[in-house]
mmCIF file of N, CA and C in Angstrom:
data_model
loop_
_atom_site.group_PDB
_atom_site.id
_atom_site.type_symbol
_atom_site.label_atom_id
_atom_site.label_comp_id
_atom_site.label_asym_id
_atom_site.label_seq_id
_atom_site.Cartn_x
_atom_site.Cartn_y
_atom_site.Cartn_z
ATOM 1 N N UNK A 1 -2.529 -22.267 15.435
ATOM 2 C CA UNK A 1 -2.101 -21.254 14.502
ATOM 3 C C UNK A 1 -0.875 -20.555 15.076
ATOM 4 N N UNK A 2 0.485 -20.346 13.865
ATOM 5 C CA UNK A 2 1.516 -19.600 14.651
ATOM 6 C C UNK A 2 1.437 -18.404 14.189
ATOM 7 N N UNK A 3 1.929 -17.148 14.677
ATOM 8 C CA UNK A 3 2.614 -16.677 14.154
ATOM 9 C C UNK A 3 3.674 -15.272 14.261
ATOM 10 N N UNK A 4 4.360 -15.604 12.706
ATOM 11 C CA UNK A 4 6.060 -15.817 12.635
ATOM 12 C C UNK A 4 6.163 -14.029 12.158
ATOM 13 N N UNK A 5 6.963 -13.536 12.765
ATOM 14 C CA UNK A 5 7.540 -12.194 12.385
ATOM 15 C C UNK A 5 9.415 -12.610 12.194
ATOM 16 N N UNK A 6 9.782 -12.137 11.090
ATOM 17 C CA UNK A 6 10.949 -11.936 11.165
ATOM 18 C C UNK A 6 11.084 -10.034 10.984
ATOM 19 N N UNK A 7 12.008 -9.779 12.181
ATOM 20 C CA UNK A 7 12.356 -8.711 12.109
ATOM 21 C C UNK A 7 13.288 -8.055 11.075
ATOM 22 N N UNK A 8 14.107 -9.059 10.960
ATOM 23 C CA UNK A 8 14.924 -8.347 9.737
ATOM 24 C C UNK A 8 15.011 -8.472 8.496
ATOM 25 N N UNK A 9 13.453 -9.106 8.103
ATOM 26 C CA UNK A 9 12.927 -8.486 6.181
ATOM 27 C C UNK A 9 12.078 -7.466 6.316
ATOM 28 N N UNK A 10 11.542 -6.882 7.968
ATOM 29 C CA UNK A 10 10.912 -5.956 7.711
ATOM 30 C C UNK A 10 11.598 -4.591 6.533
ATOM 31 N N UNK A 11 12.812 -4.193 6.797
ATOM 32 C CA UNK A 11 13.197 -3.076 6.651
ATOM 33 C C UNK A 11 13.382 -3.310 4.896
ATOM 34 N N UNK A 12 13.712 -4.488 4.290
ATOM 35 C CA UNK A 12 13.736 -5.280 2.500
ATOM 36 C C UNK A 12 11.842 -4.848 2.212
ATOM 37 N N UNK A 13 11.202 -5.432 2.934
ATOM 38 C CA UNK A 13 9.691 -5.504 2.343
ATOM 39 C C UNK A 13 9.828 -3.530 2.639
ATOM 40 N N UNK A 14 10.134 -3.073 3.252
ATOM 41 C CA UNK A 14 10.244 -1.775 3.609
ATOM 42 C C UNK A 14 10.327 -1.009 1.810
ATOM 43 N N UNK A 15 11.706 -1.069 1.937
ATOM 44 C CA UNK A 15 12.337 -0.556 0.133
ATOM 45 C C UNK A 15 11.482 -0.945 -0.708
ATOM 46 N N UNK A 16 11.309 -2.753 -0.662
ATOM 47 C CA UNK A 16 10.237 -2.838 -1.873
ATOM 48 C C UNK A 16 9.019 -2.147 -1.865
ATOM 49 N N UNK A 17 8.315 -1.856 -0.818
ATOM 50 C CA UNK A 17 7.183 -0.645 -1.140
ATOM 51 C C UNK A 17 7.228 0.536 -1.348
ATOM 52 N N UNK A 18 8.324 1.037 -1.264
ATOM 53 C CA UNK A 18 8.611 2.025 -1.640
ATOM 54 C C UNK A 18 9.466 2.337 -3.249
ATOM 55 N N UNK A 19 9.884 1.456 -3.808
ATOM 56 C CA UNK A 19 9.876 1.232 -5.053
ATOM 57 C C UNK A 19 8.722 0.934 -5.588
ATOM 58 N N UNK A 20 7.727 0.237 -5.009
ATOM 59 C CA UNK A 20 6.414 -0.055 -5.472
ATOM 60 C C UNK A 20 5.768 1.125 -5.966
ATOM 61 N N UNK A 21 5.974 1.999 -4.354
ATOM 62 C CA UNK A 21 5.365 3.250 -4.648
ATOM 63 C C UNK A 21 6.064 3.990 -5.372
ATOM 64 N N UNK A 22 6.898 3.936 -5.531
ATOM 65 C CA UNK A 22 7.423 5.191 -6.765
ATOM 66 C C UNK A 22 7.116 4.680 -8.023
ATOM 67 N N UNK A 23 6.539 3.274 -8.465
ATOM 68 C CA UNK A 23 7.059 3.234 -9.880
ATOM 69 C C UNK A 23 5.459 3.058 -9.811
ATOM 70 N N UNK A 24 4.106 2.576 -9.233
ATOM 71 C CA UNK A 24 2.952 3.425 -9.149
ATOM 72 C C UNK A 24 2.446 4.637 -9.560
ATOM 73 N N UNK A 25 3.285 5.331 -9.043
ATOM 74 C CA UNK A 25 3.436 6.758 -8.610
ATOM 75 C C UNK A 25 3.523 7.539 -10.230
ATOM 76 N N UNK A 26 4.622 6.836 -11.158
ATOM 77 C CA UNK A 26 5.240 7.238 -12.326
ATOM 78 C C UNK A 26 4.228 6.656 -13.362
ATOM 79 N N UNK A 27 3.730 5.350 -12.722
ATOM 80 C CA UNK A 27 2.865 4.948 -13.946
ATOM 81 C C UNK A 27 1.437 5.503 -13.684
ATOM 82 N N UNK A 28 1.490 5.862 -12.449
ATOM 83 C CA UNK A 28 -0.358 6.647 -12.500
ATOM 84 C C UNK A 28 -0.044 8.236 -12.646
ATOM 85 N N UNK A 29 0.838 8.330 -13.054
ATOM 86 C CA UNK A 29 1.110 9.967 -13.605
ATOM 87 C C UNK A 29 1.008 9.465 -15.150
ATOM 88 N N UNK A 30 1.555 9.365 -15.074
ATOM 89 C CA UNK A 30 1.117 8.983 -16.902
ATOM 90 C C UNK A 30 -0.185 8.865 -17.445
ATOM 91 N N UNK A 31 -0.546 7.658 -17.100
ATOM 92 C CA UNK A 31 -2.122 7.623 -17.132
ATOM 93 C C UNK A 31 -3.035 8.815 -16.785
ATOM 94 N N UNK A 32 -2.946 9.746 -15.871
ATOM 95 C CA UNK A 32 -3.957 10.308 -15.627
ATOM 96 C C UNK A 32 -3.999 10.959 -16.699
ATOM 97 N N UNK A 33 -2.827 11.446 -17.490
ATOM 98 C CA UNK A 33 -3.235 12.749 -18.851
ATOM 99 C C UNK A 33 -3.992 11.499 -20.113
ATOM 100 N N UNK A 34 -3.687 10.350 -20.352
ATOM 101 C CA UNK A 34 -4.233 9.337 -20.947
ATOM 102 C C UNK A 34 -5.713 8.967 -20.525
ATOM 103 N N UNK A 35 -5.869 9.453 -19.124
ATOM 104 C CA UNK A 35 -7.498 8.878 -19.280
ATOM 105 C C UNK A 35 -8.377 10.210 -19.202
ATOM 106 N N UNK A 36 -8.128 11.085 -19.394
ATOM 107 C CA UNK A 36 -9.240 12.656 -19.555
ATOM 108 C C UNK A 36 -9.008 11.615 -20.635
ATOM 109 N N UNK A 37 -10.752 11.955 -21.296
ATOM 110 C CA UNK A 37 -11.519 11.423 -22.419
ATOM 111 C C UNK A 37 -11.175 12.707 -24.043
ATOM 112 N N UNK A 38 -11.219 11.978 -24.783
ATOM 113 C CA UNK A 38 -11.007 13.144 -25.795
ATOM 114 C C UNK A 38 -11.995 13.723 -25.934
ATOM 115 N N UNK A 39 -12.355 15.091 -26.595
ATOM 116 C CA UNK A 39 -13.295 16.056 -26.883
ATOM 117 C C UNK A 39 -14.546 14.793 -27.834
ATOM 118 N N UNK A 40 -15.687 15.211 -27.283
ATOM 119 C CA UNK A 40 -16.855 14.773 -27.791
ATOM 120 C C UNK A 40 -16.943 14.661 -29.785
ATOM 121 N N UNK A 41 -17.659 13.576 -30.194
ATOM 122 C CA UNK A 41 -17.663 14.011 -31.353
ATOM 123 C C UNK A 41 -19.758 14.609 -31.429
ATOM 124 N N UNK A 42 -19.686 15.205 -32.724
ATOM 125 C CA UNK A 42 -21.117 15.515 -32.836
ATOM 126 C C UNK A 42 -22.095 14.755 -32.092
ATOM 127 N N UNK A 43 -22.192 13.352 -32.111
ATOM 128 C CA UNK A 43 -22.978 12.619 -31.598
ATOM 129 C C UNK A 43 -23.657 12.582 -30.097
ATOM 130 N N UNK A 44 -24.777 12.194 -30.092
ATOM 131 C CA UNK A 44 -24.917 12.035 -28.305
ATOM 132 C C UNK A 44 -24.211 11.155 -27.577
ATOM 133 N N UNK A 45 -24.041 9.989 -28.148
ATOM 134 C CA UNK A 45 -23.320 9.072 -27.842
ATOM 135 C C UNK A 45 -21.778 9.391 -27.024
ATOM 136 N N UNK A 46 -21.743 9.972 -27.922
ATOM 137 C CA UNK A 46 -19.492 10.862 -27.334
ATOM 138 C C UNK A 46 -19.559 11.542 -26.657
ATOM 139 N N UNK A 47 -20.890 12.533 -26.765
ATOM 140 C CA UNK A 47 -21.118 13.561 -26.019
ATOM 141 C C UNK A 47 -21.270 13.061 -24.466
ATOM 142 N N UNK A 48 -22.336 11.948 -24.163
ATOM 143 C CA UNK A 48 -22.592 11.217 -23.113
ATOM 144 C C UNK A 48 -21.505 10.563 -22.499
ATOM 145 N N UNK A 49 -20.684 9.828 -23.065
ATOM 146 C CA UNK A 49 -19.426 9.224 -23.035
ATOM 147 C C UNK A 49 -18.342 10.375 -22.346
ATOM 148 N N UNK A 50 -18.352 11.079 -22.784
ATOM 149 C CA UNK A 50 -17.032 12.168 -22.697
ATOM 150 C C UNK A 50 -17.481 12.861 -21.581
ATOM 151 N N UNK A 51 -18.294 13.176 -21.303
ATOM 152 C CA UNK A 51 -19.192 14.049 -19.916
ATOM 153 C C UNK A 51 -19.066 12.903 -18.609
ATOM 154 N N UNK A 52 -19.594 11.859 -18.948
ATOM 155 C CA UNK A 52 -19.243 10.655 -17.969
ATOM 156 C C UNK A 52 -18.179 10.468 -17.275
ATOM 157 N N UNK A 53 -17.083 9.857 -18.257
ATOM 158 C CA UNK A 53 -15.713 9.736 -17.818
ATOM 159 C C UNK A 53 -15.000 10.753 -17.903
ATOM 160 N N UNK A 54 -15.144 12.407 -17.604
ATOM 161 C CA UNK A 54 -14.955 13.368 -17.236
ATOM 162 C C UNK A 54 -15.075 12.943 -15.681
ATOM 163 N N UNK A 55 -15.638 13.275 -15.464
ATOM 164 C CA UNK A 55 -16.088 12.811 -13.691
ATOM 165 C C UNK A 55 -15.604 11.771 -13.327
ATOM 166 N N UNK A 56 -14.936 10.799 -14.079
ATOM 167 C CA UNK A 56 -14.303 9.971 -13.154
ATOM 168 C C UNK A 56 -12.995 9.745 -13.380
ATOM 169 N N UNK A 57 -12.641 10.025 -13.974
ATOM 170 C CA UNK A 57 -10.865 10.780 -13.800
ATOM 171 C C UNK A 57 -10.810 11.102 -12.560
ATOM 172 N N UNK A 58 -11.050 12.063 -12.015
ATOM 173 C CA UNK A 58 -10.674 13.038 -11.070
ATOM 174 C C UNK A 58 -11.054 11.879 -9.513
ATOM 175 N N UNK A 59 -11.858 10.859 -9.856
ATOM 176 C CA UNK A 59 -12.580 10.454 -8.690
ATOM 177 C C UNK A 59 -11.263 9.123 -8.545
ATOM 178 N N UNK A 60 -11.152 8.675 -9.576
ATOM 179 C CA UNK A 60 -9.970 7.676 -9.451
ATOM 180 C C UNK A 60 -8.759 7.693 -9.617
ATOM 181 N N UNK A 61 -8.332 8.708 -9.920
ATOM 182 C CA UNK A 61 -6.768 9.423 -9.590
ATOM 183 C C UNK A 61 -6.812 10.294 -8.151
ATOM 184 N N UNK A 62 -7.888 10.800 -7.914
ATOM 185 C CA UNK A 62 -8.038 11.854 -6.415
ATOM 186 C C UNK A 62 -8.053 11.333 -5.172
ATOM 187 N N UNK A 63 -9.134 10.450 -5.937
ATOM 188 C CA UNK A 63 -9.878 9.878 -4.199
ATOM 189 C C UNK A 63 -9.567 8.187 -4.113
ATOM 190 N N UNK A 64 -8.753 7.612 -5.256
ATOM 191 C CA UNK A 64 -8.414 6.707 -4.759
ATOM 192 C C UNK A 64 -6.972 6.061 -4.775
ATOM 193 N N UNK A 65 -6.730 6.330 -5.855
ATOM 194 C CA UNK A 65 -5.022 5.878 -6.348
ATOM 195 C C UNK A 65 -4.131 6.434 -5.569
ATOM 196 N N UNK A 66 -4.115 8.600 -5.612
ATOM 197 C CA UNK A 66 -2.793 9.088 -4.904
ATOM 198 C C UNK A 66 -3.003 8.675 -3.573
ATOM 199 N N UNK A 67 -4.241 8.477 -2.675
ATOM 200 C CA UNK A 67 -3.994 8.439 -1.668
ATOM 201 C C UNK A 67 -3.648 6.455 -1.221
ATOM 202 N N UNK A 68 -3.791 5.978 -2.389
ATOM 203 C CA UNK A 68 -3.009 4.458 -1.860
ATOM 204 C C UNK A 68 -1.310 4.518 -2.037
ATOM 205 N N UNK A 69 -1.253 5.205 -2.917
ATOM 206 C CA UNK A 69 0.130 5.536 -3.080
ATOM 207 C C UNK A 69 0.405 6.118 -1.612
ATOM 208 N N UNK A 70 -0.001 6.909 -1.330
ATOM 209 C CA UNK A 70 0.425 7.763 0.220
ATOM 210 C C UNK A 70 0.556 6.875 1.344
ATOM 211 N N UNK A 71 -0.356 5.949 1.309
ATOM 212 C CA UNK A 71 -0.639 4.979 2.355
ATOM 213 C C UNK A 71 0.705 4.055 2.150
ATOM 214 N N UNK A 72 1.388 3.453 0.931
ATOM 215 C CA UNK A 72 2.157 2.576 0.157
ATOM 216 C C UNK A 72 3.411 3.197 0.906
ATOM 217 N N UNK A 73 3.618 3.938 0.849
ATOM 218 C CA UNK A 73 5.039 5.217 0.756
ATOM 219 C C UNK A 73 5.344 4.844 1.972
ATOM 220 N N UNK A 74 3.876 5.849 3.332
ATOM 221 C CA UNK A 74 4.115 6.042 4.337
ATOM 222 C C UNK A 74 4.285 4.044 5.515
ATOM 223 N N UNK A 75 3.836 3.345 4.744
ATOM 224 C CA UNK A 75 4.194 2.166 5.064
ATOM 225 C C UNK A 75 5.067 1.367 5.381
ATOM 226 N N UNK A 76 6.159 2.075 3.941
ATOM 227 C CA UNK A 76 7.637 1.314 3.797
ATOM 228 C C UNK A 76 8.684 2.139 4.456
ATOM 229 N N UNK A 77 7.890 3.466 5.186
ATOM 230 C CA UNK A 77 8.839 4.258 5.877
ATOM 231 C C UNK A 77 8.680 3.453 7.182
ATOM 232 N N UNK A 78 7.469 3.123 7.608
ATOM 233 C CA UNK A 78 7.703 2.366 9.493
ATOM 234 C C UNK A 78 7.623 1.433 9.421
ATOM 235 N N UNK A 79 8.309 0.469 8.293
ATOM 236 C CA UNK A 79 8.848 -0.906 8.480
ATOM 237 C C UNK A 79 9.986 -1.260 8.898
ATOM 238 N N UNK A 80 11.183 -0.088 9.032
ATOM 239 C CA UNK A 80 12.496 -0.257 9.852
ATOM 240 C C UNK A 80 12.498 0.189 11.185
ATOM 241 N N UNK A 81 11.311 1.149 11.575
ATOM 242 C CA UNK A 81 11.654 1.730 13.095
ATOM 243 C C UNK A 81 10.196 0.396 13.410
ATOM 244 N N UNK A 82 9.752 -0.092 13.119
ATOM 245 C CA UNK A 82 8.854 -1.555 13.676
ATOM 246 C C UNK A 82 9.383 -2.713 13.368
ATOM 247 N N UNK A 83 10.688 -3.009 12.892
ATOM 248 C CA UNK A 83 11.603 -4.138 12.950
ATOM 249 C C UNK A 83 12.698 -3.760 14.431
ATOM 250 N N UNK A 84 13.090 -2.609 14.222
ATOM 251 C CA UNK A 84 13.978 -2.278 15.876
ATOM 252 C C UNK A 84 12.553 -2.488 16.858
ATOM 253 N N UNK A 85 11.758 -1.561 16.812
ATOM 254 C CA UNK A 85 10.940 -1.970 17.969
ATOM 255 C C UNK A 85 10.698 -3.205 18.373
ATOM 256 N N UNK A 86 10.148 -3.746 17.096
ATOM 257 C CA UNK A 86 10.195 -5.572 17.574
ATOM 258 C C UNK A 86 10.459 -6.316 18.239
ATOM 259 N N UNK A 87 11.939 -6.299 17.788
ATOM 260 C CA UNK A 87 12.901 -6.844 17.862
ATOM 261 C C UNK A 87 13.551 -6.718 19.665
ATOM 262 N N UNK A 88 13.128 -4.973 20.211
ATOM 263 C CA UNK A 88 13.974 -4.729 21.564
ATOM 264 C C UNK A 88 12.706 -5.430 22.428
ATOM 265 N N UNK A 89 11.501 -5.210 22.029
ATOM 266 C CA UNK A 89 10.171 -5.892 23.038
ATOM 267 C C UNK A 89 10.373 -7.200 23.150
ATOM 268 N N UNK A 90 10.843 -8.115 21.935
ATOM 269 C CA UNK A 90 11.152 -9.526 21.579
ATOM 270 C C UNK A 90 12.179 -9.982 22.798
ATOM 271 N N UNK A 91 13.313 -9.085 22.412
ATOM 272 C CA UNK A 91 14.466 -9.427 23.293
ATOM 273 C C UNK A 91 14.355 -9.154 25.184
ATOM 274 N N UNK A 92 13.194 -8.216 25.027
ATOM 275 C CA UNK A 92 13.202 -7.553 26.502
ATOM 276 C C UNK A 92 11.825 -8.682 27.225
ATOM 277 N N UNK A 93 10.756 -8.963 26.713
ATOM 278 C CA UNK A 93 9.997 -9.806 27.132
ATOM 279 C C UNK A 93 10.136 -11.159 26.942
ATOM 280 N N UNK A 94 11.019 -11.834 26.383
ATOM 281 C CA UNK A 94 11.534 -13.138 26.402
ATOM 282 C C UNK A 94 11.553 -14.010 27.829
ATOM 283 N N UNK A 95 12.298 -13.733 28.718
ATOM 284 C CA UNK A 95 12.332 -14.247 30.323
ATOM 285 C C UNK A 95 11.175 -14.172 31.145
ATOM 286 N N UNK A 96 9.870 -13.600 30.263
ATOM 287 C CA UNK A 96 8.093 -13.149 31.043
ATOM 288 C C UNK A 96 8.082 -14.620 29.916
ATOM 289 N N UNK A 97 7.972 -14.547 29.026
ATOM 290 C CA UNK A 97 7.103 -15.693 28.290
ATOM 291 C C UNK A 97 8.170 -17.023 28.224
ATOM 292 N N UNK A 98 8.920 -17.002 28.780
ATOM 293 C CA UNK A 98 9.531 -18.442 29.061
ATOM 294 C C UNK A 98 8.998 -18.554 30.359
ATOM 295 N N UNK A 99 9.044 -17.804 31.641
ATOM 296 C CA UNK A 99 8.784 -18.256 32.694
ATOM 297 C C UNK A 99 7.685 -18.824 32.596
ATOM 298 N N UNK A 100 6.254 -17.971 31.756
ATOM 299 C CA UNK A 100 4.916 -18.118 31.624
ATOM 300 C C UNK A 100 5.221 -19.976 30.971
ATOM 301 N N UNK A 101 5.697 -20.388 29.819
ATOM 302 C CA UNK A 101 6.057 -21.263 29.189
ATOM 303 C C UNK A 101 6.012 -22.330 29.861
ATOM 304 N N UNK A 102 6.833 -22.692 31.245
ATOM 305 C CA UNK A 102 7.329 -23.712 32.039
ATOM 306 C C UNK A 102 6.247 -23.415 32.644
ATOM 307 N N UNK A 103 5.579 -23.172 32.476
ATOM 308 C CA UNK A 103 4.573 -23.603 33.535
ATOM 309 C C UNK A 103 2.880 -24.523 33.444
ATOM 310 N N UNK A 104 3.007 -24.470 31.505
ATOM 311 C CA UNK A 104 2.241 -24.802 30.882
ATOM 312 C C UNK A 104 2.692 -26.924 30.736
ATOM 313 N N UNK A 105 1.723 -27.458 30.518
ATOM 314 C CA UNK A 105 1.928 -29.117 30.569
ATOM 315 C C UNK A 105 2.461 -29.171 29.204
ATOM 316 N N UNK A 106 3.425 -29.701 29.292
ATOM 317 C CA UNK A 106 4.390 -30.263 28.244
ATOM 318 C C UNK A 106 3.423 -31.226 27.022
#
């Protein structure tokens, strides 16, 4: 099994999550005034219905969406300072894992 890091799409996959997250961001703002349930009608049925998904609005815009968005955001911010880091450990430990290298059976 290899595996391959390229350092310099980190900082591209970077922007794209962060466009991700903003346009997330715009479309779960919207939605949240779209999913409060409308006012009950006479029935038990609406009544039950509308009391229900009352309570879960708040649980899936609160406790799960803004904070993936947060996670999304804060993601595409340390994908350029973990492409430099990479990249100087890459360049600085190179001459440890070649030496290590030659020493392994061809």
């Amino acid at each position: 099994m290899s595996f391959e890091i390229y350092p310099e799409q980190l900082p591209i996959i970077g922007a794209q999550q962060a466009a991700n997250a903003a346009s997330l961001s715009a479309t779960t703002g919207a939605m949240q005034v779209a999913a409060v349930p409308v006012p009950a009608a006479a029935d038990v049925v609406s009544a039950w219905a509308a009391g229900f998904l009352q309570g879960y609005q708040p649980g899936f815009f609160g406790m799960t969406t803004a904070p993936g968005i947060a996670h999304l955001a804060t993601g595409s911010q340390v994908l350029t300072p973990v492409a430099a880091s990479y990249t100087a450990t890459d360049v600085a430990g190179g001459p440890a894992i070649a030496a290590a290298a030659s020493t392994l059976p061809a």
